[in-house]
PDB file of N, CA and C in Angstrom:
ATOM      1  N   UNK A   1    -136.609 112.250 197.284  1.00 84.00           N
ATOM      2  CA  UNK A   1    -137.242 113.135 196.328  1.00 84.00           C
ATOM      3  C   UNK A   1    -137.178 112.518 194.938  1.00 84.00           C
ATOM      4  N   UNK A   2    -138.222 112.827 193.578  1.00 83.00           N
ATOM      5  CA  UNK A   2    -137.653 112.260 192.801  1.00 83.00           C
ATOM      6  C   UNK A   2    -136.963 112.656 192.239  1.00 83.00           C
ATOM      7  N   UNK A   3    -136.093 113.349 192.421  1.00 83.00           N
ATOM      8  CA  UNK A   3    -134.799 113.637 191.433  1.00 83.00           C
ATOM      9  C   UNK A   3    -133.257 113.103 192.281  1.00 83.00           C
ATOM     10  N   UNK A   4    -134.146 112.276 193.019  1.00 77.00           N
ATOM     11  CA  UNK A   4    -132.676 111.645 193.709  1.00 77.00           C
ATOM     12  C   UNK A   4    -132.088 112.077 195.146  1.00 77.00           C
ATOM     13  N   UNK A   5    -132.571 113.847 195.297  1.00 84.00           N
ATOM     14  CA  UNK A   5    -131.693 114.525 196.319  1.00 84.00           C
ATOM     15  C   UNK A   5    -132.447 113.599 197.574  1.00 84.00           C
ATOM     16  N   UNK A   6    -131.969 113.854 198.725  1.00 88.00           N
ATOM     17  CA  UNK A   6    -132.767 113.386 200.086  1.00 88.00           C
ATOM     18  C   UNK A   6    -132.783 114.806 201.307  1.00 88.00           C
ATOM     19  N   UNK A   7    -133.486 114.466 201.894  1.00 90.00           N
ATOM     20  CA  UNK A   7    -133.945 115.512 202.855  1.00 90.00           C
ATOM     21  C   UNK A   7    -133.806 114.788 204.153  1.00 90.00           C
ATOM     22  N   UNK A   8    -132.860 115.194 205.134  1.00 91.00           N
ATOM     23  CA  UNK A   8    -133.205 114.213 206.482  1.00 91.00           C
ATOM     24  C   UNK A   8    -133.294 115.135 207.678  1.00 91.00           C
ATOM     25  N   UNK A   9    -133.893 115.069 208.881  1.00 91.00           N
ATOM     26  CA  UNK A   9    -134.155 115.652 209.853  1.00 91.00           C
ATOM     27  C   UNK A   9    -134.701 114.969 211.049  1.00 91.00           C
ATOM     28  N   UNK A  10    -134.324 115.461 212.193  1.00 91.00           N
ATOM     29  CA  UNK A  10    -134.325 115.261 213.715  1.00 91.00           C
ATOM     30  C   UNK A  10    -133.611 115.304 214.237  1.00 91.00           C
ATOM     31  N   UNK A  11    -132.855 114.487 215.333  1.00 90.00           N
ATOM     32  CA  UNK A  11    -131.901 114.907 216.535  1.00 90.00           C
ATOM     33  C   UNK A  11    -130.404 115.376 215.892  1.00 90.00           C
ATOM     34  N   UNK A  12    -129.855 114.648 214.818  1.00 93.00           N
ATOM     35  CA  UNK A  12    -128.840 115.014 214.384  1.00 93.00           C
ATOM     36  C   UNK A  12    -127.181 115.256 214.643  1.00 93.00           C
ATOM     37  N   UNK A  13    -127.296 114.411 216.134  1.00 92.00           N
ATOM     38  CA  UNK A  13    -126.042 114.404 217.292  1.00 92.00           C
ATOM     39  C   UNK A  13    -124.887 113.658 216.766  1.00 92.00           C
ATOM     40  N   UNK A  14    -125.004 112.784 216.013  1.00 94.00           N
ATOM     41  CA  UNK A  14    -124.541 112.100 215.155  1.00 94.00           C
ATOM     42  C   UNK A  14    -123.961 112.733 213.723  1.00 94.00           C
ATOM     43  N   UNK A  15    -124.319 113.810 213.392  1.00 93.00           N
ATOM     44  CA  UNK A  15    -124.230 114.289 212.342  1.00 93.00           C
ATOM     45  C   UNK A  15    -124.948 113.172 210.866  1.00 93.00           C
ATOM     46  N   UNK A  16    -126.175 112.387 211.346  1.00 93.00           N
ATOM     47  CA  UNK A  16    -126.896 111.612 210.765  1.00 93.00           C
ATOM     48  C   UNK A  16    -127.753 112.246 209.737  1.00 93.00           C
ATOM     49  N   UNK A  17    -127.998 113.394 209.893  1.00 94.00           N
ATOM     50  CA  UNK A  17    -128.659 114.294 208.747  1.00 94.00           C
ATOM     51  C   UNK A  17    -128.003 114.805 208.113  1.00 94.00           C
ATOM     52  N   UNK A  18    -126.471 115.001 208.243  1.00 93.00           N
ATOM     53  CA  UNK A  18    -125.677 115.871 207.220  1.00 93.00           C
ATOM     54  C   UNK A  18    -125.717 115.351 206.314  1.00 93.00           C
ATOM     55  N   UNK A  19    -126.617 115.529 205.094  1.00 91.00           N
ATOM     56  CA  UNK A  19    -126.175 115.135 203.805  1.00 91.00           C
ATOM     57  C   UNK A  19    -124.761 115.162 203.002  1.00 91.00           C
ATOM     58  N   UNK A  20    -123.633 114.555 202.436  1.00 92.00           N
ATOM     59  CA  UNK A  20    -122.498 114.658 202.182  1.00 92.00           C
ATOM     60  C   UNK A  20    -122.890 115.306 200.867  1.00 92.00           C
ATOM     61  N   UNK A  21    -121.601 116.343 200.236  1.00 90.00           N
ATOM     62  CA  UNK A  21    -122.209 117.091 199.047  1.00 90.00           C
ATOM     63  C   UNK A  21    -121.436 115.860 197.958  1.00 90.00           C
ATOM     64  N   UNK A  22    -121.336 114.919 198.198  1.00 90.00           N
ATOM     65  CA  UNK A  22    -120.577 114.059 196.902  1.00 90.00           C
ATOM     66  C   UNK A  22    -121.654 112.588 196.650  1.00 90.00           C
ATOM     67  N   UNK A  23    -122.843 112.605 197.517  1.00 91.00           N
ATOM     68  CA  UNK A  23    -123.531 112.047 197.710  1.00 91.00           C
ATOM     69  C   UNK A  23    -124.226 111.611 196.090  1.00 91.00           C
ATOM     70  N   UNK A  24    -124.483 112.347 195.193  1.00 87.00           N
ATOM     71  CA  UNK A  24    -125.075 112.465 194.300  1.00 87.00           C
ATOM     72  C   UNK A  24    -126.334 112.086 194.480  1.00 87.00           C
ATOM     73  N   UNK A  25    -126.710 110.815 193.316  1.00 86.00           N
ATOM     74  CA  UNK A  25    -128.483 110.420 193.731  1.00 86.00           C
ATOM     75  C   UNK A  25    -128.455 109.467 194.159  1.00 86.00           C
ATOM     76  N   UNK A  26    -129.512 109.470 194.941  1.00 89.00           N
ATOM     77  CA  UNK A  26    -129.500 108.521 196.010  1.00 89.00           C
ATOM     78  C   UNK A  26    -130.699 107.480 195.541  1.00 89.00           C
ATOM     79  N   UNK A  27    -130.590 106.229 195.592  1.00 90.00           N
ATOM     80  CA  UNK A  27    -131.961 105.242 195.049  1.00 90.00           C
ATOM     81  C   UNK A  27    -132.419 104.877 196.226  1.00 90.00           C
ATOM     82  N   UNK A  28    -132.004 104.450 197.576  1.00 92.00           N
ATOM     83  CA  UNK A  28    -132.192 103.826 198.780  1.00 92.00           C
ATOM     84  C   UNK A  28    -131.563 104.560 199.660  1.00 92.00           C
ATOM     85  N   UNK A  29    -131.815 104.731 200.699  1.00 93.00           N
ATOM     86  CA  UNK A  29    -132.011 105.023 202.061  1.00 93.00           C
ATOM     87  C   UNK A  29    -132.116 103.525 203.314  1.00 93.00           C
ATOM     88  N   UNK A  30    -130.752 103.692 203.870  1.00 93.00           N
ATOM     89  CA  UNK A  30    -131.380 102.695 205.606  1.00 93.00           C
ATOM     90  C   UNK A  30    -131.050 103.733 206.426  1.00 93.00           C
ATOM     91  N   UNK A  31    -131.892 104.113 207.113  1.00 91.00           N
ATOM     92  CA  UNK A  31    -131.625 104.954 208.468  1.00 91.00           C
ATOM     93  C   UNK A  31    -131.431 104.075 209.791  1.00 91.00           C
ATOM     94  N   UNK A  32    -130.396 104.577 210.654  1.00 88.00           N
ATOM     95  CA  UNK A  32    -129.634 104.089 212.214  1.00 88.00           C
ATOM     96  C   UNK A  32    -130.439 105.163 213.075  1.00 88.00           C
ATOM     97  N   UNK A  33    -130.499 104.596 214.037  1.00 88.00           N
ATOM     98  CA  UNK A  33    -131.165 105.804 215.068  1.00 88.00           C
ATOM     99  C   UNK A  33    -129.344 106.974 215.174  1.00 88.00           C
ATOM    100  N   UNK A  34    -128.218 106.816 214.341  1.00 93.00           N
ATOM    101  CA  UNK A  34    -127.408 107.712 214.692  1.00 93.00           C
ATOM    102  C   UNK A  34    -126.140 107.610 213.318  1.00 93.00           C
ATOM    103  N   UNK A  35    -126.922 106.712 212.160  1.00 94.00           N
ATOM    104  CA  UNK A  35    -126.119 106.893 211.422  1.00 94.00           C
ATOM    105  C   UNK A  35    -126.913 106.698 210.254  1.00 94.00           C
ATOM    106  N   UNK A  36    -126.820 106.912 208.667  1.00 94.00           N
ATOM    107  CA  UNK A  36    -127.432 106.631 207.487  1.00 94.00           C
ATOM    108  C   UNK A  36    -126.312 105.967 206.631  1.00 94.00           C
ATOM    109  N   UNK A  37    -126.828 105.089 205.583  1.00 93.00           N
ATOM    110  CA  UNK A  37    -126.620 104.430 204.380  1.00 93.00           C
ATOM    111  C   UNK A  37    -127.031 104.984 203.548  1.00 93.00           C
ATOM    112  N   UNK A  38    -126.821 105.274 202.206  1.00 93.00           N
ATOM    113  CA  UNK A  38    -127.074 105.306 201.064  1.00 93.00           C
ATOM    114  C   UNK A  38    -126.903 105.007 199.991  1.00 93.00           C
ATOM    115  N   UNK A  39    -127.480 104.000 199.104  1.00 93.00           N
ATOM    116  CA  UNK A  39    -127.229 103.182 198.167  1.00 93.00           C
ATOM    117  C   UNK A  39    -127.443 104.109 196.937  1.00 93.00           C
ATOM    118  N   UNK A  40    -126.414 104.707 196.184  1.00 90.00           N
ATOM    119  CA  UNK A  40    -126.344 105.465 195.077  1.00 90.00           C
ATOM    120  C   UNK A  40    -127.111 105.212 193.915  1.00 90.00           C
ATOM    121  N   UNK A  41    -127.515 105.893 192.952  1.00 88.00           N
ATOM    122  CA  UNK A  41    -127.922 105.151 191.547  1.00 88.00           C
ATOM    123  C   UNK A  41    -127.343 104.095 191.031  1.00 88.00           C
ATOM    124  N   UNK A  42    -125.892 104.260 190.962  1.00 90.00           N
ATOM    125  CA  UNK A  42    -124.877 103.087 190.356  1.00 90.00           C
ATOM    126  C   UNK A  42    -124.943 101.780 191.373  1.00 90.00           C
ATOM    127  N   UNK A  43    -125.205 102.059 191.889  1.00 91.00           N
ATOM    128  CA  UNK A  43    -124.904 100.937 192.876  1.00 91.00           C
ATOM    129  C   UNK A  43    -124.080 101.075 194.412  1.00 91.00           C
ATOM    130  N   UNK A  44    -123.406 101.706 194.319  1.00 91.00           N
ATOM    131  CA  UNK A  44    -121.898 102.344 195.343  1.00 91.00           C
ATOM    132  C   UNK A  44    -122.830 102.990 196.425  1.00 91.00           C
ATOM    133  N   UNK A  45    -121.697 102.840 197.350  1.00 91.00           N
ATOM    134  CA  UNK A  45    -123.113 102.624 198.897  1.00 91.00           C
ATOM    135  C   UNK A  45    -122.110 104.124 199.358  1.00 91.00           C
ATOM    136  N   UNK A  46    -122.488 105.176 200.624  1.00 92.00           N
ATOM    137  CA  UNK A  46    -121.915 106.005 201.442  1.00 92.00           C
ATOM    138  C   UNK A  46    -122.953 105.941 203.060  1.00 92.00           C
ATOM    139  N   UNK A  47    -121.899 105.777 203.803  1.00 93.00           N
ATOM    140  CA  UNK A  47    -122.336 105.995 204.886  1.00 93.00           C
ATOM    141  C   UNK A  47    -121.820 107.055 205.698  1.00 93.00           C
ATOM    142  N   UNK A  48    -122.661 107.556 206.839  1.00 95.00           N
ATOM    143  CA  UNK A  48    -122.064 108.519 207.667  1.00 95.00           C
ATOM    144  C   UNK A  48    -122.582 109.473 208.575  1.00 95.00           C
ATOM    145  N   UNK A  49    -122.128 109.795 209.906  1.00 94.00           N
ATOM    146  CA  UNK A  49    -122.659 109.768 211.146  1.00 94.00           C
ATOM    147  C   UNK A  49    -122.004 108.838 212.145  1.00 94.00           C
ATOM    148  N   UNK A  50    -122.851 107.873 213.115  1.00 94.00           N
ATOM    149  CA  UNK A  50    -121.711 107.598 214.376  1.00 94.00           C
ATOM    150  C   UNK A  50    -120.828 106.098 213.692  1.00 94.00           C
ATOM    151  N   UNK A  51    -119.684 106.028 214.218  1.00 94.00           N
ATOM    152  CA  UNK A  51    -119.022 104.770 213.276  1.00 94.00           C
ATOM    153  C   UNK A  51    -118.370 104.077 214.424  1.00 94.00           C
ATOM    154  N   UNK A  52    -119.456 104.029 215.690  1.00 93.00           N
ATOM    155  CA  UNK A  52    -118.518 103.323 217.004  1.00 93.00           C
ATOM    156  C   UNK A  52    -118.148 102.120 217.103  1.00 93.00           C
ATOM    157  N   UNK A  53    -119.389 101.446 216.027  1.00 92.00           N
ATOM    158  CA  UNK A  53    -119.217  99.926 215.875  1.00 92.00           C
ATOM    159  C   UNK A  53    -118.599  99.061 214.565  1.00 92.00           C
ATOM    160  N   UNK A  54    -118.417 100.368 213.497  1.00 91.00           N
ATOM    161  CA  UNK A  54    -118.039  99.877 212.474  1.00 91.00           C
ATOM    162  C   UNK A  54    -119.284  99.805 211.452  1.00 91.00           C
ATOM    163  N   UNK A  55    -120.049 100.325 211.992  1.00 89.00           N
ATOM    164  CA  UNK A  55    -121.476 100.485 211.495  1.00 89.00           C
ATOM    165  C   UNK A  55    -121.528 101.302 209.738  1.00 89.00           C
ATOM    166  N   UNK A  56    -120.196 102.377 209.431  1.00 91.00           N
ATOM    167  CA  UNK A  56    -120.401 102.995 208.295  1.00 91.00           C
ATOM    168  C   UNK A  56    -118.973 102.580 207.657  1.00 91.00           C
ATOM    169  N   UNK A  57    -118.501 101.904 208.247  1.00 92.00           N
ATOM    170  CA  UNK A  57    -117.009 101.373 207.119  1.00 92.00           C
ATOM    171  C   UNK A  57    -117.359 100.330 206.576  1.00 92.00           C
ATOM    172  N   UNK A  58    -117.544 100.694 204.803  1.00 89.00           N
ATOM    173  CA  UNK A  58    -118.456 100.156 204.019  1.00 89.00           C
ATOM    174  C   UNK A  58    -116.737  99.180 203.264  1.00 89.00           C
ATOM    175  N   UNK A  59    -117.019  97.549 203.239  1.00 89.00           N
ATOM    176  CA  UNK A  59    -115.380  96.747 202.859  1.00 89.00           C
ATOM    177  C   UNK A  59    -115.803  96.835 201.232  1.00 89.00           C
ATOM    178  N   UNK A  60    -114.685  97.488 200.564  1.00 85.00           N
ATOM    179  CA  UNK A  60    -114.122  97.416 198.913  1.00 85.00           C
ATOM    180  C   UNK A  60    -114.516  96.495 198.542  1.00 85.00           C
ATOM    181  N   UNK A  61    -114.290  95.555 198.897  1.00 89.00           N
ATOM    182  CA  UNK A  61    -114.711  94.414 198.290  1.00 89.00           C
ATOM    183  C   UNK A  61    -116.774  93.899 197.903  1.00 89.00           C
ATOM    184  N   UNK A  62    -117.202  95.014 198.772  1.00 88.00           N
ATOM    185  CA  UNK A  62    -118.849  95.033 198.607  1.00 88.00           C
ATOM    186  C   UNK A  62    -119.107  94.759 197.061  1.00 88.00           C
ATOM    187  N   UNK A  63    -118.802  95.879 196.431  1.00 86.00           N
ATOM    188  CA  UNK A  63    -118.892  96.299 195.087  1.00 86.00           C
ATOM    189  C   UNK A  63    -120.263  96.782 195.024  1.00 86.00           C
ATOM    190  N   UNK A  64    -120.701  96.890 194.138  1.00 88.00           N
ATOM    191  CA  UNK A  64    -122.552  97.179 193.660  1.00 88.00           C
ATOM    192  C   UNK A  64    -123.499  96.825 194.132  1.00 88.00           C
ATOM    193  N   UNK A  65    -124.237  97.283 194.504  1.00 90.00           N
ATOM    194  CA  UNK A  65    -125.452  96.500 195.661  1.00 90.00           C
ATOM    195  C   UNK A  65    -126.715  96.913 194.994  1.00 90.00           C
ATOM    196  N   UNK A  66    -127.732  95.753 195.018  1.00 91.00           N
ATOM    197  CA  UNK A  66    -128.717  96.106 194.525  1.00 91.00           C
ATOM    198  C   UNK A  66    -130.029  97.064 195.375  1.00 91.00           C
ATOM    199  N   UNK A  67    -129.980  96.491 196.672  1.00 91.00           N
ATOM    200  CA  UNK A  67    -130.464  96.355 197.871  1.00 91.00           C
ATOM    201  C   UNK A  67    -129.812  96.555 199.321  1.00 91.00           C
ATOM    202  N   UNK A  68    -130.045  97.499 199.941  1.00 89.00           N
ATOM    203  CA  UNK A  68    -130.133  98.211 201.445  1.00 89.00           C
ATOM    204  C   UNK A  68    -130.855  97.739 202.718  1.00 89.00           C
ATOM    205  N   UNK A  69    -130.597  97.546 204.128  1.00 85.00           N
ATOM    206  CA  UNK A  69    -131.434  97.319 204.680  1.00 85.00           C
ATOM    207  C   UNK A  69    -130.815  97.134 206.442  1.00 85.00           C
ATOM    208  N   UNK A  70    -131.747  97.563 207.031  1.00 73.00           N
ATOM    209  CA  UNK A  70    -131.125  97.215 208.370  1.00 73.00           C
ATOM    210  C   UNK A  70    -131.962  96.679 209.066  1.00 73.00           C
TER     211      UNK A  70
END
C-alpha cells in the first residue's frame, strides 16, 4: 500500500499472512509459497511463517539491505 502497510492473503497454514504488529513500513516484499520477508523502510529485514529450513532466521550480521529477493 502506499503508506507502507501490506495486505496478504491465501492458504495461510504457515501463518504466512499474519502480518506481525511491529512490522512497521514495509518497502519490499519476497513471498515463500509458506513464508514472507520484509525489507523495512530502514533497511532491517523480518521474516515469518514456516522456518523448517532456516528460511526466516535472518544472521545479525546482515545489517541494512537495500534489496530482497527469492
Amino acid at each position: 500500500r502506499a503508506d507502507g502497510s501490506i495486505a496478504l492473503w491465501g492458504r495461510n497454514i504457515e501463518g504466512q499472512c499474519n502480518t506481525p504488529a511491529d512490522l512497521g513500513s514495509a518497502a519490499q516484499l519476497a513471498l515463500g509459497g509458506a513464508h514472507t520477508i520484509a525489507r523495512r523502510s530502514n533497511g532491517s529485514i523480518l521474516c515469518w511463517g514456516l522456518n523448517n529450513f532456516g528460511q526466516c532466521d535472518v544472521p545479525g550480521s546482515v545489517g541494512t539491505l537495500k534489496a530482497i529477493d527469492f
